[in-house]
């Protein structure tokens, strides 16, 4: 039982990373119905920006907590600029064309980011600096262990979720986002600047992916230009699992996927991990065809 | 009808002439081994693209798990020739049939989903097949199967490709193909007109899987080695890119797309660092400036296009209303 709970804790920390990336997928999908395959690579870029700014700040002699906070903020800001740029240059010209054309463009952008990364940074993995010392904590006097990194992941995720909830629920941009995702044309008629709202969505999604990238780097201590592919795909699976377009869905999907994966690995079937993740997805889709939290849209005749 | 037939036979004659010219160039040694293997690759990719087009372009079902079917065919035929000494052509056909069975099994449950949910489910199935292969010792696990006899020749690949194109093209023009087109245009209306949408979707999926499996078998017998890694979702994307670049819904477009992407890939090999960057920029530019693909959905106009292979189709009536 304790072992199970231990794996659950590990699973939640992996799942938080998926959830943060999945939010970007889900928000962009909710607004322009585009599967933004380049999102996993924004996560990669975020991780690298985090790596270099953490190195720079640590060399400047700042205390670890400040290094973490600042590199998170720098990485999130720069990645959101990247997200806006990608949207402006690649996706905006395609707003009137078919969705599959936009999808192919997204795949193209994904390759572009990956291989520019390979060209500049080289294909080999780089070590991520230990920003904070890892400490182990015992929970309730039992043998269940939590390390400081996992606590940090959980705190970061929760804080970001609260900020996101606040933005989406209470700010003008958030209201505009909900309106645009409900009906883009009607929103435009009501005087909402649709283009700016879409840019804001990309900015927020990319910032969350960058945060996930920094956390990922701190957890696994190794980053490379192609590292975004698998987590990106997994996060997309998580978003679909929860019902793409739904923010709580992305959160639940990410956590569920992370937990299932860790439990499978802990049972000794780590090479089947990805397969089981997809099998869970397909099973859920067969019984709930629009994901766990997805709305069942009635077809109009 | 008579006119259509004339065009059909004209297409076949043009295709055979193309075959003859290449065959002469190959035997006289004007085409070297690199060109030869590129031609084989073009054939395999044409089969893959045309069969995916039947699912994605004609029936309108968004599938991105084509590499999964390809791997089923590749492994089946490779095992048959390696371990059971089954004749080569029979092994390829068997590979196709096993892939088609997988097509039915996967199609039945997943085709109830629509749009992007179907896409991710097919992608998931493709990945599950890959992971099962990765974890099966009998087929070599991660290192895959090697020493597969390289029996694919230009004649074989040409015949299989021609067969694929002709059969799928005739299917599209048949009553059943019209039903598939109707599903693409409006599923609810098609159902209201008495078309069994589920059945036709599964049929299209199965035919697509059948030819993807054969293409997989042929590619396995071209390159000696197959590994599960070569059939991952990036391979599925590559096939999708061919179909979309050529023009979704047009068989001629799929052929042109497959030829274009294969040539681009092969020639960019000379710039290894820049290969993927140039490729992705071409992809983005193509989609921004010509989102409907190279040929779009227009009817193929004879004489307008110099591509001989494209002519093999005769006319393709898939112009949208």
PDB file of N, CA and C in Angstrom, chain B residues 48-124:
ATOM      1  N   UNK B  48       1.594   3.962 -50.475  1.00  0.00           N
ATOM      2  CA  UNK B  48       1.168   4.436 -49.147  1.00  0.00           C
ATOM      3  C   UNK B  48       0.278   5.661 -49.273  1.00  0.00           C
ATOM      4  N   UNK B  49       0.707   6.615 -50.103  1.00  0.00           N
ATOM      5  CA  UNK B  49      -0.036   7.871 -50.198  1.00  0.00           C
ATOM      6  C   UNK B  49      -1.402   7.645 -50.825  1.00  0.00           C
ATOM      7  N   UNK B  50      -1.450   6.849 -51.893  1.00  0.00           N
ATOM      8  CA  UNK B  50      -2.735   6.620 -52.559  1.00  0.00           C
ATOM      9  C   UNK B  50      -3.698   5.895 -51.623  1.00  0.00           C
ATOM     10  N   UNK B  51      -3.169   4.943 -50.842  1.00  0.00           N
ATOM     11  CA  UNK B  51      -4.068   4.212 -49.952  1.00  0.00           C
ATOM     12  C   UNK B  51      -4.520   5.081 -48.784  1.00  0.00           C
ATOM     13  N   UNK B  52      -3.642   5.966 -48.295  1.00  0.00           N
ATOM     14  CA  UNK B  52      -4.072   6.859 -47.214  1.00  0.00           C
ATOM     15  C   UNK B  52      -5.073   7.876 -47.739  1.00  0.00           C
ATOM     16  N   UNK B  53      -4.897   8.271 -48.994  1.00  0.00           N
ATOM     17  CA  UNK B  53      -5.820   9.232 -49.596  1.00  0.00           C
ATOM     18  C   UNK B  53      -7.239   8.672 -49.648  1.00  0.00           C
ATOM     19  N   UNK B  54      -7.340   7.356 -49.846  1.00  0.00           N
ATOM     20  CA  UNK B  54      -8.675   6.745 -49.866  1.00  0.00           C
ATOM     21  C   UNK B  54      -9.378   6.965 -48.524  1.00  0.00           C
ATOM     22  N   UNK B  55      -8.610   6.862 -47.435  1.00  0.00           N
ATOM     23  CA  UNK B  55      -9.212   7.038 -46.101  1.00  0.00           C
ATOM     24  C   UNK B  55      -9.410   8.522 -45.794  1.00  0.00           C
ATOM     25  N   UNK B  56      -8.334   9.301 -45.946  1.00  0.00           N
ATOM     26  CA  UNK B  56      -8.375  10.694 -45.511  1.00  0.00           C
ATOM     27  C   UNK B  56      -9.036  11.617 -46.529  1.00  0.00           C
ATOM     28  N   UNK B  57      -8.685  11.424 -47.798  1.00  0.00           N
ATOM     29  CA  UNK B  57      -9.142  12.370 -48.798  1.00  0.00           C
ATOM     30  C   UNK B  57     -10.510  12.031 -49.356  1.00  0.00           C
ATOM     31  N   UNK B  58     -10.778  10.745 -49.565  1.00  0.00           N
ATOM     32  CA  UNK B  58     -12.023  10.368 -50.212  1.00  0.00           C
ATOM     33  C   UNK B  58     -13.135  10.153 -49.191  1.00  0.00           C
ATOM     34  N   UNK B  59     -12.829   9.403 -48.143  1.00  0.00           N
ATOM     35  CA  UNK B  59     -13.872   9.109 -47.162  1.00  0.00           C
ATOM     36  C   UNK B  59     -13.934  10.183 -46.080  1.00  0.00           C
ATOM     37  N   UNK B  60     -12.900  11.033 -46.021  1.00  0.00           N
ATOM     38  CA  UNK B  60     -12.924  12.134 -45.073  1.00  0.00           C
ATOM     39  C   UNK B  60     -12.679  11.731 -43.630  1.00  0.00           C
ATOM     40  N   UNK B  61     -12.124  10.526 -43.415  1.00  0.00           N
ATOM     41  CA  UNK B  61     -11.818  10.093 -42.052  1.00  0.00           C
ATOM     42  C   UNK B  61     -10.357  10.409 -41.763  1.00  0.00           C
ATOM     43  N   UNK B  62     -10.143  11.129 -40.683  1.00  0.00           N
ATOM     44  CA  UNK B  62      -8.806  11.628 -40.408  1.00  0.00           C
ATOM     45  C   UNK B  62      -7.979  10.564 -39.691  1.00  0.00           C
ATOM     46  N   UNK B  63      -7.189   9.811 -40.482  1.00  0.00           N
ATOM     47  CA  UNK B  63      -6.386   8.749 -39.879  1.00  0.00           C
ATOM     48  C   UNK B  63      -4.912   9.099 -39.973  1.00  0.00           C
ATOM     49  N   UNK B  64      -4.179   8.998 -38.851  1.00  0.00           N
ATOM     50  CA  UNK B  64      -2.734   9.201 -38.916  1.00  0.00           C
ATOM     51  C   UNK B  64      -2.007   8.025 -38.287  1.00  0.00           C
ATOM     52  N   UNK B  65      -2.482   6.804 -38.580  1.00  0.00           N
ATOM     53  CA  UNK B  65      -1.797   5.631 -38.043  1.00  0.00           C
ATOM     54  C   UNK B  65      -1.350   4.711 -39.158  1.00  0.00           C
ATOM     55  N   UNK B  66      -1.117   5.284 -40.338  1.00  0.00           N
ATOM     56  CA  UNK B  66      -0.861   4.439 -41.498  1.00  0.00           C
ATOM     57  C   UNK B  66       0.416   3.622 -41.354  1.00  0.00           C
ATOM     58  N   UNK B  67       1.424   4.176 -40.669  1.00  0.00           N
ATOM     59  CA  UNK B  67       2.677   3.455 -40.509  1.00  0.00           C
ATOM     60  C   UNK B  67       2.460   2.150 -39.734  1.00  0.00           C
ATOM     61  N   UNK B  68       1.445   2.115 -38.887  1.00  0.00           N
ATOM     62  CA  UNK B  68       1.130   0.898 -38.136  1.00  0.00           C
ATOM     63  C   UNK B  68       0.774  -0.238 -39.083  1.00  0.00           C
ATOM     64  N   UNK B  69      -0.105   0.041 -40.033  1.00  0.00           N
ATOM     65  CA  UNK B  69      -0.486  -0.989 -41.003  1.00  0.00           C
ATOM     66  C   UNK B  69       0.705  -1.396 -41.852  1.00  0.00           C
ATOM     67  N   UNK B  70       1.511  -0.386 -42.187  1.00  0.00           N
ATOM     68  CA  UNK B  70       2.699  -0.662 -42.979  1.00  0.00           C
ATOM     69  C   UNK B  70       3.609  -1.641 -42.233  1.00  0.00           C
ATOM     70  N   UNK B  71       3.769  -1.417 -40.927  1.00  0.00           N
ATOM     71  CA  UNK B  71       4.666  -2.285 -40.166  1.00  0.00           C
ATOM     72  C   UNK B  71       4.105  -3.697 -40.071  1.00  0.00           C
ATOM     73  N   UNK B  72       2.753  -3.817 -39.924  1.00  0.00           N
ATOM     74  CA  UNK B  72       2.161  -5.157 -39.861  1.00  0.00           C
ATOM     75  C   UNK B  72       2.495  -5.921 -41.132  1.00  0.00           C
ATOM     76  N   UNK B  73       2.298  -5.259 -42.283  1.00  0.00           N
ATOM     77  CA  UNK B  73       2.602  -5.912 -43.554  1.00  0.00           C
ATOM     78  C   UNK B  73       4.069  -6.250 -43.683  1.00  0.00           C
ATOM     79  N   UNK B  74       4.921  -5.309 -43.275  1.00  0.00           N
ATOM     80  CA  UNK B  74       6.359  -5.512 -43.407  1.00  0.00           C
ATOM     81  C   UNK B  74       6.816  -6.709 -42.580  1.00  0.00           C
ATOM     82  N   UNK B  75       6.380  -6.747 -41.317  1.00  0.00           N
ATOM     83  CA  UNK B  75       6.813  -7.849 -40.447  1.00  0.00           C
ATOM     84  C   UNK B  75       6.245  -9.176 -40.913  1.00  0.00           C
ATOM     85  N   UNK B  76       4.949  -9.191 -41.284  1.00  0.00           N
ATOM     86  CA  UNK B  76       4.346 -10.450 -41.699  1.00  0.00           C
ATOM     87  C   UNK B  76       5.097 -11.023 -42.900  1.00  0.00           C
ATOM     88  N   UNK B  77       5.287 -10.183 -43.924  1.00  0.00           N
ATOM     89  CA  UNK B  77       5.907 -10.730 -45.135  1.00  0.00           C
ATOM     90  C   UNK B  77       7.363 -11.101 -44.877  1.00  0.00           C
ATOM     91  N   UNK B  78       8.049 -10.316 -44.041  1.00  0.00           N
ATOM     92  CA  UNK B  78       9.448 -10.635 -43.764  1.00  0.00           C
ATOM     93  C   UNK B  78       9.562 -11.974 -43.035  1.00  0.00           C
ATOM     94  N   UNK B  79       8.674 -12.215 -42.057  1.00  0.00           N
ATOM     95  CA  UNK B  79       8.723 -13.482 -41.332  1.00  0.00           C
ATOM     96  C   UNK B  79       8.409 -14.641 -42.275  1.00  0.00           C
ATOM     97  N   UNK B  80       7.418 -14.418 -43.149  1.00  0.00           N
ATOM     98  CA  UNK B  80       7.044 -15.486 -44.074  1.00  0.00           C
ATOM     99  C   UNK B  80       8.202 -15.856 -44.998  1.00  0.00           C
ATOM    100  N   UNK B  81       8.927 -14.867 -45.528  1.00  0.00           N
ATOM    101  CA  UNK B  81      10.025 -15.230 -46.424  1.00  0.00           C
ATOM    102  C   UNK B  81      11.237 -15.731 -45.647  1.00  0.00           C
ATOM    103  N   UNK B  82      11.461 -15.188 -44.451  1.00  0.00           N
ATOM    104  CA  UNK B  82      12.652 -15.584 -43.683  1.00  0.00           C
ATOM    105  C   UNK B  82      12.492 -16.968 -43.065  1.00  0.00           C
ATOM    106  N   UNK B  83      11.381 -17.176 -42.367  1.00  0.00           N
ATOM    107  CA  UNK B  83      11.246 -18.397 -41.571  1.00  0.00           C
ATOM    108  C   UNK B  83      10.494 -19.512 -42.289  1.00  0.00           C
ATOM    109  N   UNK B  84       9.639 -19.163 -43.235  1.00  0.00           N
ATOM    110  CA  UNK B  84       8.802 -20.216 -43.821  1.00  0.00           C
ATOM    111  C   UNK B  84       9.026 -20.388 -45.315  1.00  0.00           C
ATOM    112  N   UNK B  85       9.986 -19.642 -45.866  1.00  0.00           N
ATOM    113  CA  UNK B  85      10.321 -19.768 -47.285  1.00  0.00           C
ATOM    114  C   UNK B  85       9.127 -19.639 -48.220  1.00  0.00           C
ATOM    115  N   UNK B  86       8.186 -18.798 -47.833  1.00  0.00           N
ATOM    116  CA  UNK B  86       7.034 -18.555 -48.687  1.00  0.00           C
ATOM    117  C   UNK B  86       7.509 -17.743 -49.901  1.00  0.00           C
ATOM    118  N   UNK B  87       7.007 -18.047 -51.098  1.00  0.00           N
ATOM    119  CA  UNK B  87       7.405 -17.240 -52.260  1.00  0.00           C
ATOM    120  C   UNK B  87       7.150 -15.755 -52.029  1.00  0.00           C
ATOM    121  N   UNK B  88       8.032 -14.956 -52.580  1.00  0.00           N
ATOM    122  CA  UNK B  88       8.061 -13.528 -52.305  1.00  0.00           C
ATOM    123  C   UNK B  88       6.706 -12.829 -52.532  1.00  0.00           C
ATOM    124  N   UNK B  89       6.148 -13.001 -53.733  1.00  0.00           N
ATOM    125  CA  UNK B  89       4.919 -12.270 -54.053  1.00  0.00           C
ATOM    126  C   UNK B  89       3.781 -12.691 -53.121  1.00  0.00           C
ATOM    127  N   UNK B  90       3.715 -14.004 -52.834  1.00  0.00           N
ATOM    128  CA  UNK B  90       2.689 -14.504 -51.907  1.00  0.00           C
ATOM    129  C   UNK B  90       2.862 -13.871 -50.533  1.00  0.00           C
ATOM    130  N   UNK B  91       4.116 -13.741 -50.099  1.00  0.00           N
ATOM    131  CA  UNK B  91       4.384 -13.167 -48.780  1.00  0.00           C
ATOM    132  C   UNK B  91       3.923 -11.711 -48.727  1.00  0.00           C
ATOM    133  N   UNK B  92       4.144 -10.986 -49.824  1.00  0.00           N
ATOM    134  CA  UNK B  92       3.710  -9.579 -49.862  1.00  0.00           C
ATOM    135  C   UNK B  92       2.192  -9.512 -49.742  1.00  0.00           C
ATOM    136  N   UNK B  93       1.511 -10.375 -50.530  1.00  0.00           N
ATOM    137  CA  UNK B  93       0.048 -10.349 -50.500  1.00  0.00           C
ATOM    138  C   UNK B  93      -0.453 -10.747 -49.114  1.00  0.00           C
ATOM    139  N   UNK B  94       0.195 -11.768 -48.526  1.00  0.00           N
ATOM    140  CA  UNK B  94      -0.203 -12.184 -47.177  1.00  0.00           C
ATOM    141  C   UNK B  94      -0.021 -11.035 -46.189  1.00  0.00           C
ATOM    142  N   UNK B  95       1.085 -10.296 -46.344  1.00  0.00           N
ATOM    143  CA  UNK B  95       1.317  -9.142 -45.479  1.00  0.00           C
ATOM    144  C   UNK B  95       0.185  -8.138 -45.598  1.00  0.00           C
ATOM    145  N   UNK B  96      -0.228  -7.911 -46.850  1.00  0.00           N
ATOM    146  CA  UNK B  96      -1.336  -6.988 -47.078  1.00  0.00           C
ATOM    147  C   UNK B  96      -2.613  -7.477 -46.419  1.00  0.00           C
ATOM    148  N   UNK B  97      -2.869  -8.791 -46.540  1.00  0.00           N
ATOM    149  CA  UNK B  97      -4.122  -9.326 -45.992  1.00  0.00           C
ATOM    150  C   UNK B  97      -4.128  -9.228 -44.459  1.00  0.00           C
ATOM    151  N   UNK B  98      -2.993  -9.567 -43.843  1.00  0.00           N
ATOM    152  CA  UNK B  98      -2.940  -9.455 -42.372  1.00  0.00           C
ATOM    153  C   UNK B  98      -3.158  -7.996 -41.952  1.00  0.00           C
ATOM    154  N   UNK B  99      -2.533  -7.071 -42.696  1.00  0.00           N
ATOM    155  CA  UNK B  99      -2.736  -5.655 -42.376  1.00  0.00           C
ATOM    156  C   UNK B  99      -4.208  -5.278 -42.536  1.00  0.00           C
ATOM    157  N   UNK B 100      -4.857  -5.849 -43.572  1.00  0.00           N
ATOM    158  CA  UNK B 100      -6.273  -5.555 -43.784  1.00  0.00           C
ATOM    159  C   UNK B 100      -7.116  -6.070 -42.620  1.00  0.00           C
ATOM    160  N   UNK B 101      -6.751  -7.259 -42.090  1.00  0.00           N
ATOM    161  CA  UNK B 101      -7.484  -7.786 -40.932  1.00  0.00           C
ATOM    162  C   UNK B 101      -7.341  -6.817 -39.754  1.00  0.00           C
ATOM    163  N   UNK B 102      -6.122  -6.323 -39.578  1.00  0.00           N
ATOM    164  CA  UNK B 102      -5.917  -5.313 -38.532  1.00  0.00           C
ATOM    165  C   UNK B 102      -6.769  -4.074 -38.816  1.00  0.00           C
ATOM    166  N   UNK B 103      -6.865  -3.736 -40.098  1.00  0.00           N
ATOM    167  CA  UNK B 103      -7.680  -2.586 -40.477  1.00  0.00           C
ATOM    168  C   UNK B 103      -9.123  -2.753 -40.017  1.00  0.00           C
ATOM    169  N   UNK B 104      -9.675  -3.954 -40.223  1.00  0.00           N
ATOM    170  CA  UNK B 104     -11.054  -4.206 -39.789  1.00  0.00           C
ATOM    171  C   UNK B 104     -11.139  -4.107 -38.271  1.00  0.00           C
ATOM    172  N   UNK B 105     -10.197  -4.789 -37.595  1.00  0.00           N
ATOM    173  CA  UNK B 105     -10.246  -4.847 -36.125  1.00  0.00           C
ATOM    174  C   UNK B 105     -10.115  -3.453 -35.519  1.00  0.00           C
ATOM    175  N   UNK B 106      -9.237  -2.622 -36.096  1.00  0.00           N
ATOM    176  CA  UNK B 106      -9.037  -1.290 -35.548  1.00  0.00           C
ATOM    177  C   UNK B 106     -10.165  -0.357 -35.997  1.00  0.00           C
ATOM    178  N   UNK B 107     -10.602  -0.556 -37.243  1.00  0.00           N
ATOM    179  CA  UNK B 107     -11.616   0.322 -37.797  1.00  0.00           C
ATOM    180  C   UNK B 107     -12.954   0.225 -37.089  1.00  0.00           C
ATOM    181  N   UNK B 108     -13.370  -1.009 -36.782  1.00  0.00           N
ATOM    182  CA  UNK B 108     -14.687  -1.218 -36.153  1.00  0.00           C
ATOM    183  C   UNK B 108     -14.923  -0.327 -34.938  1.00  0.00           C
ATOM    184  N   UNK B 109     -14.046  -0.399 -33.918  1.00  0.00           N
ATOM    185  CA  UNK B 109     -14.327   0.457 -32.754  1.00  0.00           C
ATOM    186  C   UNK B 109     -14.015   1.931 -32.980  1.00  0.00           C
ATOM    187  N   UNK B 110     -12.903   2.235 -33.685  1.00  0.00           N
ATOM    188  CA  UNK B 110     -12.462   3.639 -33.709  1.00  0.00           C
ATOM    189  C   UNK B 110     -13.257   4.507 -34.671  1.00  0.00           C
ATOM    190  N   UNK B 111     -13.813   3.925 -35.716  1.00  0.00           N
ATOM    191  CA  UNK B 111     -14.458   4.779 -36.708  1.00  0.00           C
ATOM    192  C   UNK B 111     -15.762   5.387 -36.208  1.00  0.00           C
ATOM    193  N   UNK B 112     -16.170   5.018 -34.996  1.00  0.00           N
ATOM    194  CA  UNK B 112     -17.313   5.710 -34.403  1.00  0.00           C
ATOM    195  C   UNK B 112     -16.914   7.111 -33.966  1.00  0.00           C
ATOM    196  N   UNK B 113     -15.623   7.289 -33.755  1.00  0.00           N
ATOM    197  CA  UNK B 113     -15.145   8.619 -33.359  1.00  0.00           C
ATOM    198  C   UNK B 113     -15.073   9.491 -34.599  1.00  0.00           C
ATOM    199  N   UNK B 114     -15.040  10.806 -34.385  1.00  0.00           N
ATOM    200  CA  UNK B 114     -14.880  11.634 -35.566  1.00  0.00           C
ATOM    201  C   UNK B 114     -13.801  12.692 -35.386  1.00  0.00           C
ATOM    202  N   UNK B 115     -13.357  13.195 -36.507  1.00  0.00           N
ATOM    203  CA  UNK B 115     -12.401  14.302 -36.542  1.00  0.00           C
ATOM    204  C   UNK B 115     -11.122  14.005 -35.790  1.00  0.00           C
ATOM    205  N   UNK B 116     -10.746  14.939 -34.920  1.00  0.00           N
ATOM    206  CA  UNK B 116      -9.469  14.832 -34.254  1.00  0.00           C
ATOM    207  C   UNK B 116      -9.411  13.679 -33.267  1.00  0.00           C
ATOM    208  N   UNK B 117     -10.566  13.277 -32.753  1.00  0.00           N
ATOM    209  CA  UNK B 117     -10.563  12.134 -31.831  1.00  0.00           C
ATOM    210  C   UNK B 117     -10.209  10.863 -32.572  1.00  0.00           C
ATOM    211  N   UNK B 118     -10.705  10.746 -33.810  1.00  0.00           N
ATOM    212  CA  UNK B 118     -10.326   9.603 -34.629  1.00  0.00           C
ATOM    213  C   UNK B 118      -8.835   9.655 -34.922  1.00  0.00           C
ATOM    214  N   UNK B 119      -8.339  10.864 -35.230  1.00  0.00           N
ATOM    215  CA  UNK B 119      -6.920  11.013 -35.558  1.00  0.00           C
ATOM    216  C   UNK B 119      -6.050  10.504 -34.418  1.00  0.00           C
ATOM    217  N   UNK B 120      -6.355  10.937 -33.206  1.00  0.00           N
ATOM    218  CA  UNK B 120      -5.492  10.539 -32.091  1.00  0.00           C
ATOM    219  C   UNK B 120      -5.656   9.057 -31.783  1.00  0.00           C
ATOM    220  N   UNK B 121      -6.867   8.506 -31.994  1.00  0.00           N
ATOM    221  CA  UNK B 121      -7.057   7.073 -31.743  1.00  0.00           C
ATOM    222  C   UNK B 121      -6.256   6.242 -32.741  1.00  0.00           C
ATOM    223  N   UNK B 122      -6.268   6.646 -34.029  1.00  0.00           N
ATOM    224  CA  UNK B 122      -5.491   5.878 -35.006  1.00  0.00           C
ATOM    225  C   UNK B 122      -4.006   6.026 -34.732  1.00  0.00           C
ATOM    226  N   UNK B 123      -3.598   7.241 -34.358  1.00  0.00           N
ATOM    227  CA  UNK B 123      -2.197   7.438 -34.001  1.00  0.00           C
ATOM    228  C   UNK B 123      -1.820   6.520 -32.841  1.00  0.00           C
ATOM    229  N   UNK B 124      -2.736   6.427 -31.873  1.00  0.00           N
ATOM    230  CA  UNK B 124      -2.510   5.559 -30.723  1.00  0.00           C
ATOM    231  C   UNK B 124      -2.370   4.109 -31.141  1.00  0.00           C
TER     232      UNK B 124
END
